[in-house]
Amino acid sequence: MANTLGIVKPDGVRRKLVGKIISRIENDGLIIRGLKVLKLSKTEAQKFYAVHEGKPFFNSLIEFMTSGPIVVMVIGGHGAIERWRDLMGATDPAKAKYNTIRREFATSVEKNVVHGSDGPETAKTEIAFFFKENEILPKE
Ligand code: IDP
Ligand code: MG
């Protein structure tokens, strides 16, 4: 059993895609173990995306991620990290497979509706960025 961090980005919340996205997660057999709505400050967004600091898209990404509320989720299940990445699709919607969230809903490589941790270590630190231990349902 693994946990990963999922985010519905500001474009997804604005366009009322939260329900559709959670349905895809649950229909895949994954479990929502933690859930909250919040708005990132600039400092928080810079910290969350620190790995991308210095890249040409960094400032625009921070602007975008702080432009409105987001939904953060702890998504759990066997192989949850890879399975959530598969449901999301490739970063660039033009390269994402059919039936993925990004292929269907993203409007650009930046405004791509969802985030997902890319491995066990990032999952751990990204979950801890948003959730206290007692805000996450225990694994069964
Ligand atoms: P990921 O979200 O698929 O893991 P990353 O490479 O970690 O992709 O990039 C983080 C986020 O930064 C992307 O989801 C997207 O919103 C944005 N981003 C990545 N590459 C580009 C780019 O080339 N142009 C604009 N925005 C980008
Ligand atoms: Mg990434």
Short mmCIF file of N, CA, C and O and ligand atoms in Angstrom, two decimals:
data_model
loop_
_atom_site.label_atom_id
_atom_site.label_comp_id
_atom_site.label_asym_id
_atom_site.label_seq_id
_atom_site.Cartn_x
_atom_site.Cartn_y
_atom_site.Cartn_z
N MET A 1 0.84 -1.21 0.00
CA MET A 1 0.00 0.00 0.00
C MET A 1 0.87 1.25 0.00
O MET A 1 1.76 1.38 0.82
N ALA A 2 0.57 2.16 -0.91
CA ALA A 2 1.34 3.41 -0.97
C ALA A 2 0.40 4.60 -0.91
O ALA A 2 -0.79 4.48 -1.19
N ASN A 3 0.94 5.73 -0.53
CA ASN A 3 0.22 7.00 -0.60
C ASN A 3 0.97 7.94 -1.53
O ASN A 3 2.20 7.93 -1.60
N THR A 4 0.21 8.77 -2.22
CA THR A 4 0.83 9.80 -3.05
C THR A 4 0.07 11.10 -2.88
O THR A 4 -1.06 11.11 -2.37
N LEU A 5 0.69 12.21 -3.29
CA LEU A 5 -0.02 13.49 -3.22
C LEU A 5 -0.61 13.84 -4.58
O LEU A 5 0.09 13.80 -5.60
N GLY A 6 -1.88 14.19 -4.57
CA GLY A 6 -2.53 14.70 -5.76
C GLY A 6 -2.99 16.12 -5.52
O GLY A 6 -3.36 16.47 -4.39
N ILE A 7 -2.95 16.94 -6.56
CA ILE A 7 -3.49 18.30 -6.47
C ILE A 7 -4.38 18.55 -7.68
O ILE A 7 -4.01 18.20 -8.81
N VAL A 8 -5.57 19.14 -7.43
CA VAL A 8 -6.32 19.75 -8.53
C VAL A 8 -5.87 21.21 -8.53
O VAL A 8 -6.07 21.94 -7.56
N LYS A 9 -5.22 21.61 -9.61
CA LYS A 9 -4.62 22.94 -9.72
C LYS A 9 -5.72 24.01 -9.90
O LYS A 9 -6.89 23.68 -10.16
N PRO A 10 -5.35 25.30 -9.80
CA PRO A 10 -6.36 26.37 -9.87
C PRO A 10 -7.25 26.32 -11.12
O PRO A 10 -8.45 26.64 -11.04
N ASP A 11 -6.69 25.88 -12.26
CA ASP A 11 -7.53 25.81 -13.47
C ASP A 11 -8.61 24.74 -13.32
O ASP A 11 -9.75 24.94 -13.74
N GLY A 12 -8.27 23.63 -12.68
CA GLY A 12 -9.23 22.54 -12.46
C GLY A 12 -10.34 22.92 -11.51
O GLY A 12 -11.51 22.57 -11.72
N VAL A 13 -9.98 23.65 -10.44
CA VAL A 13 -10.99 24.09 -9.47
C VAL A 13 -11.91 25.12 -10.12
O VAL A 13 -13.14 25.04 -10.02
N ARG A 14 -11.29 26.09 -10.81
CA ARG A 14 -12.06 27.15 -11.47
C ARG A 14 -13.06 26.58 -12.46
O ARG A 14 -14.18 27.06 -12.58
N ARG A 15 -12.66 25.52 -13.14
CA ARG A 15 -13.52 24.93 -14.18
C ARG A 15 -14.43 23.83 -13.63
O ARG A 15 -15.07 23.11 -14.39
N LYS A 16 -14.46 23.71 -12.30
CA LYS A 16 -15.35 22.76 -11.61
C LYS A 16 -15.11 21.31 -12.05
O LYS A 16 -16.05 20.55 -12.31
N LEU A 17 -13.84 20.94 -12.12
CA LEU A 17 -13.47 19.57 -12.52
C LEU A 17 -13.17 18.68 -11.32
O LEU A 17 -12.81 17.51 -11.49
N VAL A 18 -13.31 19.22 -10.10
CA VAL A 18 -12.92 18.46 -8.90
C VAL A 18 -13.68 17.12 -8.81
O VAL A 18 -13.08 16.07 -8.59
N GLY A 19 -14.98 17.17 -8.99
CA GLY A 19 -15.80 15.95 -8.89
C GLY A 19 -15.40 14.91 -9.92
O GLY A 19 -15.24 13.73 -9.62
N LYS A 20 -15.24 15.34 -11.16
CA LYS A 20 -14.84 14.42 -12.24
C LYS A 20 -13.50 13.76 -11.93
O LYS A 20 -13.31 12.57 -12.18
N ILE A 21 -12.56 14.56 -11.40
CA ILE A 21 -11.22 14.04 -11.13
C ILE A 21 -11.27 13.04 -9.98
O ILE A 21 -10.69 11.95 -10.06
N ILE A 22 -12.01 13.37 -8.93
CA ILE A 22 -12.13 12.43 -7.81
C ILE A 22 -12.85 11.15 -8.26
O ILE A 22 -12.49 10.05 -7.85
N SER A 23 -13.83 11.27 -9.14
CA SER A 23 -14.50 10.08 -9.68
C SER A 23 -13.51 9.16 -10.39
O SER A 23 -13.56 7.94 -10.23
N ARG A 24 -12.63 9.73 -11.17
CA ARG A 24 -11.64 8.92 -11.89
C ARG A 24 -10.74 8.17 -10.91
O ARG A 24 -10.38 7.01 -11.12
N ILE A 25 -10.37 8.87 -9.83
CA ILE A 25 -9.50 8.25 -8.82
C ILE A 25 -10.24 7.08 -8.16
O ILE A 25 -9.70 5.96 -8.06
N GLU A 26 -11.48 7.31 -7.76
CA GLU A 26 -12.25 6.26 -7.08
C GLU A 26 -12.62 5.13 -8.04
O GLU A 26 -12.59 3.96 -7.65
N ASN A 27 -12.95 5.46 -9.28
CA ASN A 27 -13.29 4.41 -10.25
C ASN A 27 -12.11 3.51 -10.56
O ASN A 27 -12.27 2.36 -10.96
N ASP A 28 -10.90 4.03 -10.38
CA ASP A 28 -9.69 3.23 -10.59
C ASP A 28 -9.40 2.32 -9.39
O ASP A 28 -8.48 1.50 -9.44
N GLY A 29 -10.17 2.49 -8.32
CA GLY A 29 -9.96 1.65 -7.14
C GLY A 29 -9.02 2.28 -6.12
O GLY A 29 -8.70 1.66 -5.11
N LEU A 30 -8.57 3.50 -6.40
CA LEU A 30 -7.73 4.22 -5.43
C LEU A 30 -8.64 4.86 -4.39
O LEU A 30 -9.84 5.03 -4.60
N ILE A 31 -8.03 5.23 -3.25
CA ILE A 31 -8.82 5.73 -2.12
C ILE A 31 -8.36 7.14 -1.75
O ILE A 31 -7.16 7.43 -1.73
N ILE A 32 -9.33 8.02 -1.48
CA ILE A 32 -8.99 9.36 -0.97
C ILE A 32 -8.76 9.23 0.54
O ILE A 32 -9.70 9.00 1.29
N ARG A 33 -7.52 9.39 0.95
CA ARG A 33 -7.19 9.24 2.38
C ARG A 33 -7.05 10.58 3.10
O ARG A 33 -7.00 10.63 4.33
N GLY A 34 -6.96 11.65 2.32
CA GLY A 34 -6.88 13.00 2.89
C GLY A 34 -7.34 13.98 1.83
O GLY A 34 -7.16 13.73 0.64
N LEU A 35 -7.98 15.08 2.28
CA LEU A 35 -8.56 16.02 1.31
C LEU A 35 -8.69 17.39 1.95
O LEU A 35 -9.20 17.50 3.06
N LYS A 36 -8.22 18.42 1.26
CA LYS A 36 -8.51 19.79 1.71
C LYS A 36 -8.45 20.80 0.57
O LYS A 36 -7.83 20.53 -0.46
N VAL A 37 -9.13 21.92 0.79
CA VAL A 37 -9.12 23.02 -0.17
C VAL A 37 -8.33 24.16 0.46
O VAL A 37 -8.52 24.47 1.64
N LEU A 38 -7.43 24.77 -0.30
CA LEU A 38 -6.63 25.87 0.25
C LEU A 38 -6.09 26.72 -0.89
O LEU A 38 -6.19 26.35 -2.06
N LYS A 39 -5.53 27.87 -0.52
CA LYS A 39 -4.90 28.73 -1.52
C LYS A 39 -3.44 28.89 -1.12
O LYS A 39 -3.15 29.26 0.02
N LEU A 40 -2.54 28.59 -2.03
CA LEU A 40 -1.11 28.70 -1.73
C LEU A 40 -0.66 30.16 -1.72
O LEU A 40 -1.07 30.94 -2.59
N SER A 41 0.19 30.51 -0.76
CA SER A 41 0.85 31.81 -0.83
C SER A 41 2.02 31.68 -1.81
O SER A 41 2.40 30.55 -2.18
N LYS A 42 2.57 32.81 -2.21
CA LYS A 42 3.69 32.78 -3.15
C LYS A 42 4.86 32.01 -2.54
O LYS A 42 5.48 31.18 -3.21
N THR A 43 5.15 32.28 -1.27
CA THR A 43 6.26 31.60 -0.59
C THR A 43 6.04 30.09 -0.54
O THR A 43 6.98 29.31 -0.78
N GLU A 44 4.81 29.67 -0.24
CA GLU A 44 4.51 28.23 -0.19
C GLU A 44 4.68 27.58 -1.57
O GLU A 44 5.26 26.49 -1.68
N ALA A 45 4.18 28.25 -2.61
CA ALA A 45 4.29 27.70 -3.96
C ALA A 45 5.75 27.58 -4.38
O ALA A 45 6.16 26.58 -4.98
N GLN A 46 6.55 28.60 -4.05
CA GLN A 46 7.98 28.56 -4.39
C GLN A 46 8.67 27.41 -3.68
O GLN A 46 9.54 26.75 -4.24
N LYS A 47 8.26 27.16 -2.43
CA LYS A 47 8.86 26.06 -1.66
C LYS A 47 8.43 24.71 -2.25
O LYS A 47 9.24 23.80 -2.42
N PHE A 48 7.15 24.59 -2.56
CA PHE A 48 6.63 23.32 -3.09
C PHE A 48 7.31 22.96 -4.41
O PHE A 48 7.62 21.80 -4.67
N TYR A 49 7.54 23.97 -5.26
CA TYR A 49 8.13 23.73 -6.58
C TYR A 49 9.62 24.10 -6.63
O TYR A 49 10.14 24.37 -7.71
N ALA A 50 10.28 24.09 -5.48
CA ALA A 50 11.69 24.51 -5.39
C ALA A 50 12.59 23.78 -6.40
O ALA A 50 13.55 24.37 -6.90
N VAL A 51 12.26 22.53 -6.71
CA VAL A 51 13.07 21.74 -7.65
C VAL A 51 13.11 22.39 -9.04
O VAL A 51 14.05 22.16 -9.81
N HIS A 52 12.11 23.22 -9.35
CA HIS A 52 12.05 23.86 -10.67
C HIS A 52 12.58 25.30 -10.67
O HIS A 52 12.51 25.99 -11.69
N GLU A 53 13.09 25.75 -9.53
CA GLU A 53 13.62 27.11 -9.43
C GLU A 53 14.70 27.33 -10.50
O GLU A 53 15.54 26.47 -10.72
N GLY A 54 14.65 28.49 -11.16
CA GLY A 54 15.65 28.81 -12.18
C GLY A 54 15.22 28.40 -13.58
O GLY A 54 15.81 28.87 -14.57
N LYS A 55 14.23 27.52 -13.69
CA LYS A 55 13.76 27.13 -15.03
C LYS A 55 12.95 28.26 -15.65
O LYS A 55 12.36 29.07 -14.94
N PRO A 56 12.92 28.33 -16.99
CA PRO A 56 12.22 29.45 -17.64
C PRO A 56 10.75 29.57 -17.27
O PRO A 56 10.20 30.67 -17.27
N PHE A 57 10.11 28.46 -16.93
CA PHE A 57 8.67 28.51 -16.63
C PHE A 57 8.37 28.73 -15.15
O PHE A 57 7.21 28.79 -14.76
N PHE A 58 9.42 28.86 -14.31
CA PHE A 58 9.21 28.89 -12.85
C PHE A 58 8.29 30.03 -12.39
O PHE A 58 7.29 29.78 -11.70
N ASN A 59 8.60 31.26 -12.77
CA ASN A 59 7.80 32.39 -12.27
C ASN A 59 6.34 32.32 -12.73
O ASN A 59 5.43 32.59 -11.94
N SER A 60 6.15 31.91 -13.96
CA SER A 60 4.80 31.76 -14.48
C SER A 60 4.06 30.64 -13.74
O SER A 60 2.87 30.78 -13.42
N LEU A 61 4.77 29.56 -13.44
CA LEU A 61 4.17 28.44 -12.69
C LEU A 61 3.71 28.90 -11.31
O LEU A 61 2.61 28.54 -10.86
N ILE A 62 4.52 29.72 -10.65
CA ILE A 62 4.17 30.22 -9.31
C ILE A 62 2.94 31.13 -9.40
O ILE A 62 2.03 31.04 -8.58
N GLU A 63 2.94 32.01 -10.40
CA GLU A 63 1.78 32.88 -10.64
C GLU A 63 0.50 32.04 -10.78
O GLU A 63 -0.52 32.31 -10.16
N PHE A 64 0.61 31.03 -11.64
CA PHE A 64 -0.53 30.15 -11.92
C PHE A 64 -0.98 29.42 -10.66
O PHE A 64 -2.18 29.41 -10.34
N MET A 65 -0.05 28.83 -9.94
CA MET A 65 -0.41 27.99 -8.78
C MET A 65 -0.97 28.80 -7.62
O MET A 65 -1.59 28.24 -6.71
N THR A 66 -0.74 30.12 -7.62
CA THR A 66 -1.28 30.99 -6.57
C THR A 66 -2.49 31.79 -7.07
O THR A 66 -2.98 32.67 -6.37
N SER A 67 -2.97 31.48 -8.28
CA SER A 67 -4.03 32.29 -8.89
C SER A 67 -5.42 31.96 -8.37
O SER A 67 -6.39 32.64 -8.70
N GLY A 68 -5.54 30.92 -7.55
CA GLY A 68 -6.86 30.54 -7.02
C GLY A 68 -6.72 29.32 -6.14
O GLY A 68 -5.63 28.77 -5.99
N PRO A 69 -7.84 28.90 -5.53
CA PRO A 69 -7.78 27.74 -4.64
C PRO A 69 -7.39 26.46 -5.37
O PRO A 69 -7.63 26.32 -6.58
N ILE A 70 -6.81 25.56 -4.61
CA ILE A 70 -6.46 24.24 -5.11
C ILE A 70 -7.08 23.19 -4.18
O ILE A 70 -7.46 23.52 -3.05
N VAL A 71 -7.18 21.96 -4.66
CA VAL A 71 -7.62 20.84 -3.82
C VAL A 71 -6.43 19.89 -3.69
O VAL A 71 -5.88 19.44 -4.70
N VAL A 72 -6.02 19.64 -2.44
CA VAL A 72 -4.91 18.71 -2.23
C VAL A 72 -5.46 17.41 -1.64
O VAL A 72 -6.36 17.44 -0.80
N MET A 73 -4.91 16.30 -2.10
CA MET A 73 -5.44 14.98 -1.72
C MET A 73 -4.32 14.02 -1.42
O MET A 73 -3.29 14.02 -2.12
N VAL A 74 -4.53 13.18 -0.41
CA VAL A 74 -3.67 12.01 -0.25
C VAL A 74 -4.41 10.85 -0.91
O VAL A 74 -5.55 10.54 -0.55
N ILE A 75 -3.78 10.29 -1.92
CA ILE A 75 -4.39 9.21 -2.70
C ILE A 75 -3.65 7.92 -2.36
O ILE A 75 -2.43 7.85 -2.47
N GLY A 76 -4.41 6.91 -1.93
CA GLY A 76 -3.78 5.67 -1.48
C GLY A 76 -4.22 4.44 -2.25
O GLY A 76 -5.26 4.44 -2.91
N GLY A 77 -3.38 3.42 -2.18
CA GLY A 77 -3.69 2.13 -2.80
C GLY A 77 -2.42 1.45 -3.28
O GLY A 77 -1.35 2.06 -3.23
N HIS A 78 -2.55 0.22 -3.75
CA HIS A 78 -1.38 -0.49 -4.27
C HIS A 78 -0.87 0.24 -5.52
O HIS A 78 -1.63 0.52 -6.43
N GLY A 79 0.40 0.60 -5.53
CA GLY A 79 0.99 1.28 -6.68
C GLY A 79 0.39 2.66 -6.93
O GLY A 79 0.36 3.12 -8.07
N ALA A 80 -0.06 3.31 -5.87
CA ALA A 80 -0.80 4.58 -6.01
C ALA A 80 0.00 5.66 -6.76
O ALA A 80 -0.58 6.42 -7.54
N ILE A 81 1.30 5.69 -6.55
CA ILE A 81 2.12 6.76 -7.17
C ILE A 81 2.05 6.65 -8.69
O ILE A 81 1.72 7.62 -9.38
N GLU A 82 2.33 5.45 -9.19
CA GLU A 82 2.34 5.23 -10.64
C GLU A 82 0.92 5.30 -11.21
O GLU A 82 0.71 5.84 -12.30
N ARG A 83 -0.03 4.73 -10.47
CA ARG A 83 -1.40 4.71 -10.98
C ARG A 83 -1.98 6.12 -11.12
O ARG A 83 -2.68 6.43 -12.09
N TRP A 84 -1.68 6.99 -10.15
CA TRP A 84 -2.16 8.38 -10.25
C TRP A 84 -1.45 9.10 -11.39
O TRP A 84 -2.06 9.84 -12.14
N ARG A 85 -0.15 8.86 -11.57
CA ARG A 85 0.56 9.46 -12.72
C ARG A 85 -0.07 8.99 -14.03
O ARG A 85 -0.21 9.76 -14.98
N ASP A 86 -0.44 7.70 -14.09
CA ASP A 86 -1.08 7.17 -15.31
C ASP A 86 -2.43 7.83 -15.56
O ASP A 86 -2.77 8.14 -16.71
N LEU A 87 -3.22 8.03 -14.50
CA LEU A 87 -4.53 8.68 -14.67
C LEU A 87 -4.36 10.13 -15.14
O LEU A 87 -5.16 10.62 -15.93
N MET A 88 -3.29 10.80 -14.65
CA MET A 88 -3.05 12.20 -15.04
C MET A 88 -2.63 12.31 -16.50
O MET A 88 -3.08 13.19 -17.21
N GLY A 89 -1.71 11.45 -16.93
CA GLY A 89 -1.12 11.56 -18.26
C GLY A 89 0.11 12.45 -18.26
O GLY A 89 0.46 13.05 -17.24
N ALA A 90 0.78 12.52 -19.41
CA ALA A 90 2.03 13.27 -19.53
C ALA A 90 1.84 14.76 -19.22
O ALA A 90 0.73 15.29 -19.39
N THR A 91 2.92 15.40 -18.78
CA THR A 91 2.90 16.83 -18.41
C THR A 91 2.29 17.68 -19.53
O THR A 91 1.47 18.55 -19.27
N ASP A 92 2.74 17.42 -20.76
CA ASP A 92 2.25 18.16 -21.93
C ASP A 92 1.01 17.44 -22.46
O ASP A 92 1.11 16.31 -22.94
N PRO A 93 -0.15 18.08 -22.40
CA PRO A 93 -1.40 17.39 -22.81
C PRO A 93 -1.35 16.88 -24.24
O PRO A 93 -2.00 15.88 -24.56
N ALA A 94 -0.58 17.54 -25.09
CA ALA A 94 -0.47 17.09 -26.48
C ALA A 94 0.21 15.73 -26.57
O ALA A 94 0.03 15.00 -27.54
N LYS A 95 1.01 15.41 -25.54
CA LYS A 95 1.72 14.12 -25.54
C LYS A 95 1.05 13.09 -24.63
O LYS A 95 1.48 11.94 -24.57
N ALA A 96 0.02 13.52 -23.92
CA ALA A 96 -0.65 12.61 -22.97
C ALA A 96 -1.55 11.62 -23.72
O ALA A 96 -2.12 11.95 -24.76
N LYS A 97 -1.63 10.40 -23.18
CA LYS A 97 -2.47 9.37 -23.80
C LYS A 97 -3.95 9.74 -23.72
O LYS A 97 -4.37 10.49 -22.83
N TYR A 98 -4.73 9.17 -24.64
CA TYR A 98 -6.18 9.36 -24.62
C TYR A 98 -6.75 8.84 -23.30
O TYR A 98 -6.20 7.93 -22.70
N ASN A 99 -7.84 9.46 -22.87
CA ASN A 99 -8.52 9.06 -21.64
C ASN A 99 -7.79 9.45 -20.37
O ASN A 99 -8.20 9.06 -19.28
N THR A 100 -6.68 10.18 -20.49
CA THR A 100 -6.05 10.70 -19.28
C THR A 100 -6.64 12.08 -18.96
O THR A 100 -7.22 12.73 -19.83
N ILE A 101 -6.50 12.47 -17.70
CA ILE A 101 -7.06 13.75 -17.25
C ILE A 101 -6.46 14.91 -18.03
O ILE A 101 -7.16 15.81 -18.50
N ARG A 102 -5.14 14.89 -18.19
CA ARG A 102 -4.50 16.01 -18.89
C ARG A 102 -4.86 16.04 -20.37
O ARG A 102 -5.08 17.11 -20.94
N ARG A 103 -4.94 14.89 -21.01
CA ARG A 103 -5.33 14.85 -22.42
C ARG A 103 -6.72 15.45 -22.61
O ARG A 103 -6.98 16.19 -23.55
N GLU A 104 -7.61 15.12 -21.68
CA GLU A 104 -9.00 15.57 -21.84
C GLU A 104 -9.25 16.99 -21.39
O GLU A 104 -10.07 17.69 -21.97
N PHE A 105 -8.53 17.43 -20.35
CA PHE A 105 -8.91 18.70 -19.73
C PHE A 105 -7.84 19.79 -19.75
O PHE A 105 -8.17 20.96 -19.57
N ALA A 106 -6.57 19.44 -19.89
CA ALA A 106 -5.52 20.47 -19.81
C ALA A 106 -5.59 21.39 -21.02
O ALA A 106 -5.94 20.96 -22.12
N THR A 107 -5.24 22.66 -20.81
CA THR A 107 -5.28 23.63 -21.90
C THR A 107 -3.88 24.04 -22.36
O THR A 107 -3.73 24.69 -23.38
N SER A 108 -2.84 23.67 -21.59
CA SER A 108 -1.46 23.94 -21.99
C SER A 108 -0.54 23.09 -21.13
O SER A 108 -1.00 22.45 -20.18
N VAL A 109 0.76 23.09 -21.45
CA VAL A 109 1.71 22.34 -20.64
C VAL A 109 1.76 22.90 -19.21
O VAL A 109 1.96 22.14 -18.26
N GLU A 110 1.51 24.19 -19.05
CA GLU A 110 1.47 24.77 -17.71
C GLU A 110 0.12 24.51 -17.03
O GLU A 110 0.07 23.97 -15.92
N LYS A 111 -0.93 24.88 -17.70
CA LYS A 111 -2.27 24.75 -17.11
C LYS A 111 -2.80 23.34 -17.39
O LYS A 111 -3.68 23.13 -18.22
N ASN A 112 -2.21 22.40 -16.64
CA ASN A 112 -2.49 20.99 -16.91
C ASN A 112 -3.28 20.30 -15.79
O ASN A 112 -3.20 19.10 -15.61
N VAL A 113 -4.04 21.09 -15.04
CA VAL A 113 -5.16 20.64 -14.19
C VAL A 113 -4.79 19.87 -12.92
O VAL A 113 -5.45 20.00 -11.90
N VAL A 114 -3.76 19.04 -12.99
CA VAL A 114 -3.45 18.17 -11.85
C VAL A 114 -1.94 18.05 -11.60
O VAL A 114 -1.13 18.23 -12.51
N HIS A 115 -1.63 17.72 -10.36
CA HIS A 115 -0.25 17.40 -9.96
C HIS A 115 -0.24 16.01 -9.33
O HIS A 115 -1.20 15.62 -8.66
N GLY A 116 0.88 15.32 -9.48
CA GLY A 116 1.08 14.05 -8.78
C GLY A 116 2.54 13.86 -8.45
O GLY A 116 3.41 14.20 -9.26
N SER A 117 2.81 13.32 -7.28
CA SER A 117 4.19 13.05 -6.88
C SER A 117 4.83 12.10 -7.89
O SER A 117 4.17 11.26 -8.48
N ASP A 118 6.16 12.24 -8.06
CA ASP A 118 6.84 11.43 -9.08
C ASP A 118 7.63 10.24 -8.53
O ASP A 118 8.30 9.54 -9.28
N GLY A 119 7.57 10.00 -7.22
CA GLY A 119 8.26 8.84 -6.66
C GLY A 119 8.02 8.77 -5.15
O GLY A 119 7.43 9.68 -4.58
N PRO A 120 8.47 7.68 -4.53
CA PRO A 120 8.20 7.47 -3.09
C PRO A 120 8.74 8.58 -2.19
O PRO A 120 8.05 8.97 -1.24
N GLU A 121 9.93 9.08 -2.49
CA GLU A 121 10.51 10.13 -1.64
C GLU A 121 9.75 11.44 -1.76
O GLU A 121 9.45 12.09 -0.76
N THR A 122 9.43 11.82 -3.02
CA THR A 122 8.67 13.07 -3.21
C THR A 122 7.25 12.92 -2.65
O THR A 122 6.71 13.87 -2.09
N ALA A 123 6.68 11.73 -2.78
CA ALA A 123 5.34 11.52 -2.22
C ALA A 123 5.36 11.81 -0.72
O ALA A 123 4.48 12.50 -0.20
N LYS A 124 6.36 11.30 -0.05
CA LYS A 124 6.46 11.47 1.40
C LYS A 124 6.60 12.95 1.78
O LYS A 124 5.87 13.47 2.64
N THR A 125 7.52 13.66 1.12
CA THR A 125 7.74 15.06 1.48
C THR A 125 6.56 15.94 1.03
O THR A 125 6.19 16.87 1.73
N GLU A 126 5.98 15.61 -0.12
CA GLU A 126 4.85 16.43 -0.61
C GLU A 126 3.60 16.22 0.26
O GLU A 126 2.86 17.18 0.49
N ILE A 127 3.36 15.00 0.71
CA ILE A 127 2.22 14.77 1.61
C ILE A 127 2.44 15.55 2.91
O ILE A 127 1.54 16.24 3.40
N ALA A 128 3.66 15.47 3.45
CA ALA A 128 3.97 16.16 4.72
C ALA A 128 3.89 17.69 4.57
O ALA A 128 3.68 18.41 5.55
N PHE A 129 4.05 18.18 3.34
CA PHE A 129 3.94 19.62 3.07
C PHE A 129 2.53 20.12 3.38
O PHE A 129 2.35 21.24 3.84
N PHE A 130 1.53 19.29 3.16
CA PHE A 130 0.13 19.71 3.31
C PHE A 130 -0.64 19.05 4.45
O PHE A 130 -1.65 19.59 4.90
N PHE A 131 -0.21 17.87 4.87
CA PHE A 131 -1.02 17.10 5.82
C PHE A 131 -0.25 16.72 7.07
O PHE A 131 0.90 16.28 6.99
N LYS A 132 -0.94 16.86 8.22
CA LYS A 132 -0.42 16.30 9.46
C LYS A 132 -0.79 14.81 9.48
O LYS A 132 -1.75 14.41 8.82
N GLU A 133 -0.06 14.05 10.28
CA GLU A 133 -0.31 12.61 10.39
C GLU A 133 -1.80 12.31 10.67
O GLU A 133 -2.39 11.42 10.05
N ASN A 134 -2.39 13.08 11.60
CA ASN A 134 -3.77 12.79 12.01
C ASN A 134 -4.83 13.32 11.03
O ASN A 134 -6.02 13.24 11.29
N GLU A 135 -4.38 13.85 9.89
CA GLU A 135 -5.33 14.29 8.85
C GLU A 135 -5.40 13.28 7.70
O GLU A 135 -6.06 13.53 6.69
N ILE A 136 -4.70 12.16 7.87
CA ILE A 136 -4.65 11.14 6.82
C ILE A 136 -5.23 9.84 7.38
O ILE A 136 -4.82 9.40 8.46
N LEU A 137 -6.18 9.26 6.65
CA LEU A 137 -6.74 7.97 7.08
C LEU A 137 -5.64 6.93 7.12
O LEU A 137 -4.84 6.85 6.18
N PRO A 138 -5.59 6.13 8.16
CA PRO A 138 -4.56 5.09 8.22
C PRO A 138 -4.76 4.04 7.12
O PRO A 138 -5.88 3.81 6.67
N LYS A 139 -3.64 3.44 6.67
CA LYS A 139 -3.71 2.36 5.68
C LYS A 139 -4.31 1.14 6.36
O LYS A 139 -4.01 0.88 7.52
N GLU A 140 -5.14 0.41 5.64
CA GLU A 140 -5.77 -0.77 6.27
C GLU A 140 -5.02 -2.03 5.94
O GLU A 140 -4.37 -2.12 4.93
P1 IDP B 1 4.74 17.05 -13.75
O1 IDP B 1 3.70 17.96 -13.12
O2 IDP B 1 4.16 16.21 -14.84
O3 IDP B 1 5.50 16.23 -12.72
P2 IDP B 1 7.09 18.75 -13.93
O4 IDP B 1 8.15 18.64 -14.96
O5 IDP B 1 7.43 18.32 -12.54
O6 IDP B 1 5.79 17.99 -14.48
O7 IDP B 1 6.64 20.28 -13.92
C1 IDP B 1 5.84 20.80 -12.88
C2 IDP B 1 4.76 21.69 -13.49
O8 IDP B 1 5.38 22.82 -14.10
C3 IDP B 1 3.96 21.04 -14.63
O9 IDP B 1 2.91 20.21 -14.19
C4 IDP B 1 3.47 22.26 -15.39
O10 IDP B 1 2.36 22.87 -14.71
C5 IDP B 1 4.68 23.17 -15.28
N1 IDP B 1 5.60 23.01 -16.43
C6 IDP B 1 6.47 22.00 -16.64
N2 IDP B 1 7.16 22.16 -17.79
C7 IDP B 1 6.70 23.30 -18.33
C8 IDP B 1 7.01 24.02 -19.53
O11 IDP B 1 7.85 23.62 -20.34
N3 IDP B 1 6.30 25.17 -19.75
C9 IDP B 1 5.37 25.65 -18.87
N4 IDP B 1 5.06 25.02 -17.74
C10 IDP B 1 5.69 23.86 -17.47
MG MG B 2 6.80 16.86 -11.21
#
